């Protein structure tokens, strides 16, 4: 049945092992991020198999799926006040930036008889989550000392997610300075100094990378084989852990330019087409309900995606490396957004190889 995504668990595990070895050598613990594959337990199990100690997720719905897995669990997205009970129940550590949220976590943790661990996020200018004013950070830590049931065990930052800010050694040094200041002011030794996500990976090659940074939270390198500061491939990893297959339902020579007066397409956009004469056009039974076109990388480099709608994709297969026929499949590697799309679409079959 198509469309389907082939998930190569051995390749995924290889990617984790390659990165883990490098991190181990540098004394850095890596959190295995599972949100891009919807916290799928079969895939997440490879984090455990590869020897990771911690899984990190942005959604509690996904952490619930992983509840039976004997591994430390981190909630990456700042908790909603409406989900505090489940945060305490399903995660061991959460990332936070709001004192009021910490107060609620404290009350609930006491209620459940637990101690919940907290990593405070600092914003260095990427302008997604995190405490922006350093004094606010110290004030939150001071206040948290009076809150039973929670413990601030680390600080972290997140870059290249919203503002596309590239991590630098200077960002890492800022984190280290905050760690030292926390030690000075409160005599607290923080366990986790978390230097970022797949975009901070490239800094490991820099001699000035401070040894105090002892944690990264990694998803994309494991699933795509790429670091994300510059989009470079990571040596020894695979970029085809996830491969999407779609079936051809029509194959005909047709013009490249629509015939008739031009209005708007199915999504209200005014398309622009170039007249290249006749071409061999394939329609695949796959559409926006399965995955966005932007998230796909054609494996046959001789063909081209022309566009698509909810349930159809139109391709120019004139220059194809194969002679396609109706009933054949077209294969794609997936970018981060593509993996997110296929893993959240109930229409895409998941096949483990
Ligand atoms: C998603 C996420 C990560 C992982 O990012 P990748 O680019 O997939 O490595 C790390 N930290 C936080 C807070 C996240 O939301």
Short mmCIF file of C-alpha atoms and ligand atoms in Angstrom, two decimals:
data_model
loop_
_atom_site.label_atom_id
_atom_site.label_comp_id
_atom_site.label_asym_id
_atom_site.label_seq_id
_atom_site.Cartn_x
_atom_site.Cartn_y
_atom_site.Cartn_z
CA UNK A 1 0.00 0.00 0.00
CA UNK A 2 1.19 3.50 -0.88
CA UNK A 3 2.12 6.12 0.03
CA UNK A 4 4.52 4.63 2.46
CA UNK A 5 7.70 5.55 4.28
CA UNK A 6 10.49 3.04 4.71
CA UNK A 7 12.29 3.53 7.99
CA UNK A 8 15.72 1.93 8.18
CA UNK A 9 16.26 1.34 11.89
CA UNK A 10 19.84 0.07 11.40
CA UNK A 11 20.79 3.29 9.60
CA UNK A 12 19.11 5.35 12.30
CA UNK A 13 21.01 3.47 14.97
CA UNK A 14 24.26 3.94 13.05
CA UNK A 15 23.67 7.71 13.00
CA UNK A 16 23.09 7.77 16.75
CA UNK A 17 26.19 5.67 17.43
CA UNK A 18 28.45 7.84 15.25
CA UNK A 19 27.37 11.04 17.03
CA UNK A 20 27.31 9.45 20.49
CA UNK A 21 30.89 8.22 20.14
CA UNK A 22 32.09 11.70 19.29
CA UNK A 23 30.13 13.20 22.18
CA UNK A 24 31.36 10.54 24.61
CA UNK A 25 34.94 11.41 23.70
CA UNK A 26 34.23 15.02 24.63
CA UNK A 27 32.28 14.25 27.81
CA UNK A 28 28.99 15.47 26.37
CA UNK A 29 25.73 13.67 27.04
CA UNK A 30 23.27 13.74 24.16
CA UNK A 31 19.51 13.83 24.56
CA UNK A 32 17.83 11.87 21.73
CA UNK A 33 15.01 14.04 20.39
CA UNK A 34 11.96 12.11 19.18
CA UNK A 35 9.49 14.85 18.21
CA UNK A 36 10.25 14.73 14.47
CA UNK A 37 8.99 11.14 14.33
CA UNK A 38 5.99 11.77 16.63
CA UNK A 39 7.60 9.92 19.53
CA UNK A 40 7.14 6.65 17.64
CA UNK A 41 8.23 3.99 20.18
CA UNK A 42 9.70 1.59 17.59
CA UNK A 43 12.06 4.27 16.32
CA UNK A 44 12.72 5.79 19.76
CA UNK A 45 13.78 2.35 21.01
CA UNK A 46 16.95 2.76 18.93
CA UNK A 47 18.00 5.61 21.23
CA UNK A 48 17.94 3.10 24.05
CA UNK A 49 19.67 0.43 21.94
CA UNK A 50 22.44 2.86 21.00
CA UNK A 51 23.07 3.54 24.67
CA UNK A 52 21.50 6.98 25.14
CA UNK A 53 20.31 7.70 28.66
CA UNK A 54 17.69 10.31 27.79
CA UNK A 55 14.87 10.93 25.31
CA UNK A 56 13.60 14.46 24.73
CA UNK A 57 10.17 15.35 23.35
CA UNK A 58 8.22 18.54 22.74
CA UNK A 59 4.79 16.98 23.31
CA UNK A 60 3.30 15.09 26.22
CA UNK A 61 1.13 13.06 23.83
CA UNK A 62 4.38 11.59 22.51
CA UNK A 63 5.91 11.11 25.96
CA UNK A 64 2.84 9.08 26.90
CA UNK A 65 3.62 6.69 24.02
CA UNK A 66 7.10 6.26 25.48
CA UNK A 67 5.97 5.83 29.06
CA UNK A 68 6.91 2.14 29.21
CA UNK A 69 10.44 2.79 28.00
CA UNK A 70 12.97 2.68 30.81
CA UNK A 71 14.88 5.85 29.99
CA UNK A 72 15.05 9.39 31.41
CA UNK A 73 12.50 11.68 29.71
CA UNK A 74 12.68 15.39 29.01
CA UNK A 75 9.88 17.73 27.97
CA UNK A 76 11.46 20.19 25.51
CA UNK A 77 8.58 22.61 25.00
CA UNK A 78 7.83 24.90 27.92
CA UNK A 79 4.90 23.41 29.88
CA UNK A 80 1.38 24.75 29.38
CA UNK A 81 -0.40 25.53 32.63
CA UNK A 82 -3.17 23.25 31.40
CA UNK A 83 -0.87 20.21 31.29
CA UNK A 84 1.09 20.49 34.56
CA UNK A 85 -0.25 17.23 35.99
CA UNK A 86 0.96 15.24 32.96
CA UNK A 87 4.30 17.07 32.89
CA UNK A 88 5.03 15.73 36.37
CA UNK A 89 3.62 12.31 35.52
CA UNK A 90 5.36 11.69 32.17
CA UNK A 91 8.61 13.65 32.27
CA UNK A 92 11.58 13.63 34.62
CA UNK A 93 12.96 16.96 33.44
CA UNK A 94 11.29 19.93 31.77
CA UNK A 95 12.71 23.03 30.12
CA UNK A 96 11.34 26.22 31.63
CA UNK A 97 11.53 30.02 31.58
CA UNK A 98 8.55 31.18 33.70
CA UNK A 99 8.49 31.40 37.49
CA UNK A 100 4.71 31.00 37.66
CA UNK A 101 4.98 27.72 35.78
CA UNK A 102 7.66 26.54 38.22
CA UNK A 103 5.30 27.28 41.11
CA UNK A 104 2.60 25.11 39.55
CA UNK A 105 5.12 22.33 38.82
CA UNK A 106 6.23 22.52 42.45
CA UNK A 107 2.66 22.16 43.80
CA UNK A 108 1.88 19.25 41.48
CA UNK A 109 5.16 17.46 42.17
CA UNK A 110 4.49 17.65 45.91
CA UNK A 111 1.00 16.26 45.25
CA UNK A 112 2.43 13.33 43.27
CA UNK A 113 5.22 12.79 45.78
CA UNK A 114 7.95 13.43 43.22
CA UNK A 115 10.90 15.70 42.70
CA UNK A 116 10.75 17.21 39.22
CA UNK A 117 13.94 18.47 37.60
CA UNK A 118 14.15 21.72 35.69
CA UNK A 119 16.53 23.09 33.09
CA UNK A 120 16.14 26.86 32.71
CA UNK A 121 16.38 28.16 29.16
CA UNK A 122 18.30 31.31 28.32
CA UNK A 123 17.61 33.25 25.12
CA UNK A 124 20.76 34.62 23.44
CA UNK A 125 18.84 36.30 20.64
CA UNK A 126 17.21 33.55 18.61
CA UNK A 127 14.01 34.91 20.17
CA UNK A 128 12.10 31.72 20.72
CA UNK A 129 11.94 30.41 24.30
CA UNK A 130 14.24 31.44 27.13
CA UNK A 131 14.96 34.07 29.76
CA UNK A 132 16.38 37.14 28.05
CA UNK A 133 17.55 39.24 31.01
CA UNK A 134 20.32 37.56 32.99
CA UNK A 135 19.11 39.09 36.29
CA UNK A 136 15.68 37.55 35.72
CA UNK A 137 17.39 34.17 35.50
CA UNK A 138 19.08 34.65 38.88
CA UNK A 139 15.83 35.90 40.36
CA UNK A 140 14.00 32.78 39.14
CA UNK A 141 16.72 30.56 40.59
CA UNK A 142 16.56 32.42 43.92
CA UNK A 143 12.78 31.97 44.05
CA UNK A 144 12.98 28.32 43.00
CA UNK A 145 15.09 27.56 46.08
CA UNK A 146 11.93 28.01 48.15
CA UNK A 147 9.88 25.69 45.96
CA UNK A 148 9.67 22.11 47.20
CA UNK A 149 9.19 19.33 44.68
CA UNK A 150 11.30 20.92 41.96
CA UNK A 151 15.03 21.25 41.49
CA UNK A 152 16.88 23.45 39.03
CA UNK A 153 19.54 21.10 37.66
CA UNK A 154 20.73 22.96 34.61
CA UNK A 155 20.69 25.79 32.12
CA UNK A 156 20.44 25.61 28.37
CA UNK A 157 19.98 27.60 25.23
CA UNK A 158 18.28 27.01 21.91
CA UNK A 159 19.49 28.63 18.69
CA UNK A 160 18.79 28.47 14.93
CA UNK A 161 15.12 27.60 15.47
CA UNK A 162 13.31 30.90 15.07
CA UNK A 163 15.84 33.67 14.50
CA UNK A 164 18.17 31.35 12.55
CA UNK A 165 21.03 32.58 14.77
CA UNK A 166 24.15 30.46 14.29
CA UNK A 167 25.69 29.18 17.55
CA UNK A 168 29.17 30.51 18.32
CA UNK A 169 31.80 29.76 20.92
CA UNK A 170 30.82 33.11 22.50
CA UNK A 171 27.31 31.74 23.18
CA UNK A 172 28.82 28.68 24.86
CA UNK A 173 31.10 30.89 26.96
CA UNK A 174 28.10 32.95 28.07
CA UNK A 175 26.44 29.76 29.33
CA UNK A 176 29.61 28.81 31.19
CA UNK A 177 29.78 32.26 32.80
CA UNK A 178 26.18 31.94 33.96
CA UNK A 179 27.00 28.52 35.43
CA UNK A 180 29.88 30.13 37.37
CA UNK A 181 27.72 33.02 38.54
CA UNK A 182 25.05 30.57 39.77
CA UNK A 183 27.77 28.78 41.74
CA UNK A 184 29.00 32.10 43.19
CA UNK A 185 25.62 33.46 44.16
CA UNK A 186 23.78 30.34 45.31
CA UNK A 187 26.48 27.72 45.79
CA UNK A 188 24.62 25.46 43.36
CA UNK A 189 26.52 23.12 41.05
CA UNK A 190 24.38 22.73 37.91
CA UNK A 191 24.43 19.22 36.38
CA UNK A 192 23.43 20.17 32.86
CA UNK A 193 24.91 22.94 30.74
CA UNK A 194 23.02 22.32 27.53
CA UNK A 195 24.60 24.00 24.52
CA UNK A 196 21.81 23.60 21.99
CA UNK A 197 20.55 21.35 19.21
CA UNK A 198 21.86 19.99 15.89
CA UNK A 199 23.07 23.48 14.96
CA UNK A 200 25.62 23.51 17.81
CA UNK A 201 27.20 20.23 16.68
CA UNK A 202 29.67 21.89 14.31
CA UNK A 203 31.27 23.70 17.27
CA UNK A 204 32.59 20.39 18.63
CA UNK A 205 35.38 20.60 16.06
CA UNK A 206 36.55 23.89 17.59
CA UNK A 207 39.39 23.67 20.15
CA UNK A 208 37.84 26.52 22.10
CA UNK A 209 34.61 24.62 22.77
CA UNK A 210 34.36 24.91 26.57
CA UNK A 211 34.48 21.62 28.42
CA UNK A 212 31.79 22.83 30.83
CA UNK A 213 29.18 22.37 28.07
CA UNK A 214 28.14 18.79 28.83
CA UNK A 215 24.89 18.34 26.94
CA UNK A 216 23.34 18.74 23.48
CA UNK A 217 19.78 17.92 22.43
CA UNK A 218 19.90 16.29 19.00
CA UNK A 219 17.16 15.23 16.59
CA UNK A 220 17.88 16.31 13.04
CA UNK A 221 21.41 14.87 12.72
CA UNK A 222 20.06 11.44 13.68
CA UNK A 223 17.20 11.46 11.17
CA UNK A 224 18.74 13.45 8.30
CA UNK A 225 22.50 12.92 8.69
CA UNK A 226 23.03 16.70 8.60
CA UNK A 227 24.09 19.36 11.06
CA UNK A 228 21.87 22.40 10.89
CA UNK A 229 24.10 25.47 11.28
CA UNK A 230 25.23 25.17 7.65
CA UNK A 231 23.36 22.08 6.43
CA UNK A 232 26.54 20.01 6.03
CA UNK A 233 26.45 16.23 5.99
CA UNK A 234 27.85 14.58 9.10
CA UNK A 235 30.60 12.10 8.19
CA UNK A 236 29.66 8.47 8.63
CA UNK A 237 25.91 9.09 8.90
CA UNK A 238 23.14 8.18 6.45
CA UNK A 239 20.76 10.75 4.94
CA UNK A 240 18.23 8.13 3.87
CA UNK A 241 16.99 6.70 7.16
CA UNK A 242 13.52 7.72 5.94
CA UNK A 243 12.53 7.05 2.30
CA UNK A 244 9.09 7.93 0.97
CA UNK A 245 7.44 6.02 -1.88
CA UNK A 246 4.48 7.23 -3.94
CA UNK A 247 2.67 5.38 -6.73
CA UNK A 248 2.15 6.67 -10.26
CA UNK A 249 -1.54 6.73 -11.25
CA UNK A 250 -1.28 8.54 -14.58
CA UNK A 251 1.55 8.97 -17.08
CA UNK A 252 0.94 10.98 -20.25
CA UNK A 253 2.55 13.41 -22.64
CA UNK A 254 0.83 16.75 -22.09
CA UNK A 255 1.69 20.44 -22.56
CA UNK A 256 3.71 22.23 -19.85
CA UNK A 257 1.48 25.28 -19.99
CA UNK A 258 -2.20 25.22 -18.89
CA UNK A 259 -4.75 25.71 -21.67
CA UNK A 260 -7.37 28.41 -21.04
CA UNK A 261 -7.84 31.54 -18.95
CA UNK A 262 -5.77 31.45 -15.72
CA UNK A 263 -7.40 31.99 -12.30
CA UNK A 264 -6.24 30.66 -8.93
CA UNK A 265 -5.31 27.08 -7.99
CA UNK A 266 -6.93 24.81 -5.37
CA UNK A 267 -5.23 26.74 -2.56
CA UNK A 268 -5.94 30.25 -3.79
CA UNK A 269 -2.50 30.83 -5.27
CA UNK A 270 -1.86 32.19 -8.75
CA UNK A 271 0.58 29.71 -10.26
CA UNK A 272 3.32 30.73 -12.67
CA UNK A 273 4.16 28.23 -15.41
CA UNK A 274 6.82 28.33 -18.07
CA UNK A 275 5.94 26.98 -21.50
CA UNK A 276 8.53 24.26 -22.24
CA UNK A 277 6.42 22.52 -24.86
CA UNK A 278 5.18 18.98 -24.34
CA UNK A 279 6.54 16.84 -21.52
CA UNK A 280 6.02 13.38 -20.02
CA UNK A 281 3.95 14.09 -16.93
CA UNK A 282 3.36 11.67 -14.08
CA UNK A 283 0.72 12.01 -11.40
CA UNK A 284 1.51 10.36 -8.07
CA UNK A 285 -1.12 9.47 -5.49
CA UNK A 286 0.33 11.64 -2.77
CA UNK A 287 -0.50 15.16 -1.67
CA UNK A 288 -0.42 17.80 1.00
CA UNK A 289 -2.40 15.53 3.31
CA UNK A 290 0.64 13.26 3.35
CA UNK A 291 3.62 15.59 3.10
CA UNK A 292 4.49 19.07 1.87
CA UNK A 293 6.43 19.17 -1.41
CA UNK A 294 9.17 21.30 0.21
CA UNK A 295 10.09 18.39 2.46
CA UNK A 296 10.94 15.98 -0.37
CA UNK A 297 14.19 15.24 -2.19
CA UNK A 298 13.79 13.25 -5.42
CA UNK A 299 16.18 10.31 -5.61
CA UNK A 300 15.96 10.23 -9.44
CA UNK A 301 17.74 13.50 -10.26
CA UNK A 302 16.45 13.52 -13.83
CA UNK A 303 12.86 14.28 -12.83
CA UNK A 304 11.20 17.31 -11.29
CA UNK A 305 8.21 18.04 -9.07
CA UNK A 306 5.93 20.55 -10.81
CA UNK A 307 3.43 20.96 -8.00
CA UNK A 308 0.61 19.32 -6.17
CA UNK A 309 -2.69 19.57 -4.39
CA UNK A 310 -4.30 17.78 -1.42
CA UNK A 311 -4.05 14.32 -2.93
CA UNK A 312 -2.04 14.62 -6.16
CA UNK A 313 1.54 15.39 -7.11
CA UNK A 314 2.47 16.29 -10.68
CA UNK A 315 5.98 15.52 -11.92
CA UNK A 316 7.91 16.06 -15.13
CA UNK A 317 9.54 12.67 -15.72
CA UNK A 318 10.77 13.44 -19.25
CA UNK A 319 14.42 13.20 -18.19
CA UNK A 320 13.92 10.27 -15.81
CA UNK A 321 16.77 7.81 -15.25
CA UNK A 322 14.17 5.04 -15.59
CA UNK A 323 11.31 4.32 -17.95
CA UNK A 324 8.42 4.84 -15.56
CA UNK A 325 5.03 3.24 -16.06
CA UNK A 326 1.70 3.50 -14.27
CA UNK A 327 1.87 1.42 -11.08
CA UNK A 328 5.60 2.16 -10.53
CA UNK A 329 6.68 4.11 -7.51
CA UNK A 330 8.71 7.29 -7.22
CA UNK A 331 11.12 7.52 -4.29
CA UNK A 332 12.10 10.50 -2.20
CA UNK A 333 14.53 11.19 0.59
CA UNK A 334 13.03 13.43 3.23
CA UNK A 335 14.12 16.69 4.80
CA UNK A 336 13.25 17.46 8.42
CA UNK A 337 9.86 18.93 7.46
CA UNK A 338 9.16 15.96 5.22
CA UNK A 339 9.78 13.47 8.04
CA UNK A 340 7.54 15.54 10.29
CA UNK A 341 4.83 15.44 7.60
CA UNK A 342 4.88 11.72 6.86
CA UNK A 343 5.14 10.73 10.51
CA UNK A 344 2.13 12.84 11.51
CA UNK A 345 -0.02 11.81 8.51
CA UNK A 346 -2.28 8.87 9.20
CA UNK A 347 -2.40 8.17 5.44
CA UNK A 348 1.28 7.25 5.15
CA UNK A 349 2.08 3.62 6.00
CA UNK A 350 5.15 3.14 8.15
CA UNK A 351 7.35 0.21 7.16
CA UNK A 352 10.38 -0.73 9.27
CA UNK A 353 13.31 -2.27 7.46
C1 LIG B 1 13.49 20.32 18.64
C2 LIG B 1 14.38 20.76 19.72
C3 LIG B 1 15.69 20.28 19.77
C4 LIG B 1 16.27 19.37 18.72
O1 LIG B 1 16.56 20.10 17.55
P1 LIG B 1 17.26 19.40 16.29
O2 LIG B 1 17.52 20.53 15.36
O3 LIG B 1 16.29 18.41 15.74
O4 LIG B 1 18.50 18.76 16.77
C5 LIG B 1 16.49 20.68 20.84
N1 LIG B 1 16.01 21.52 21.78
C6 LIG B 1 14.76 22.02 21.76
C7 LIG B 1 14.32 22.94 22.84
C8 LIG B 1 13.90 21.66 20.73
O5 LIG B 1 12.66 22.15 20.70
#
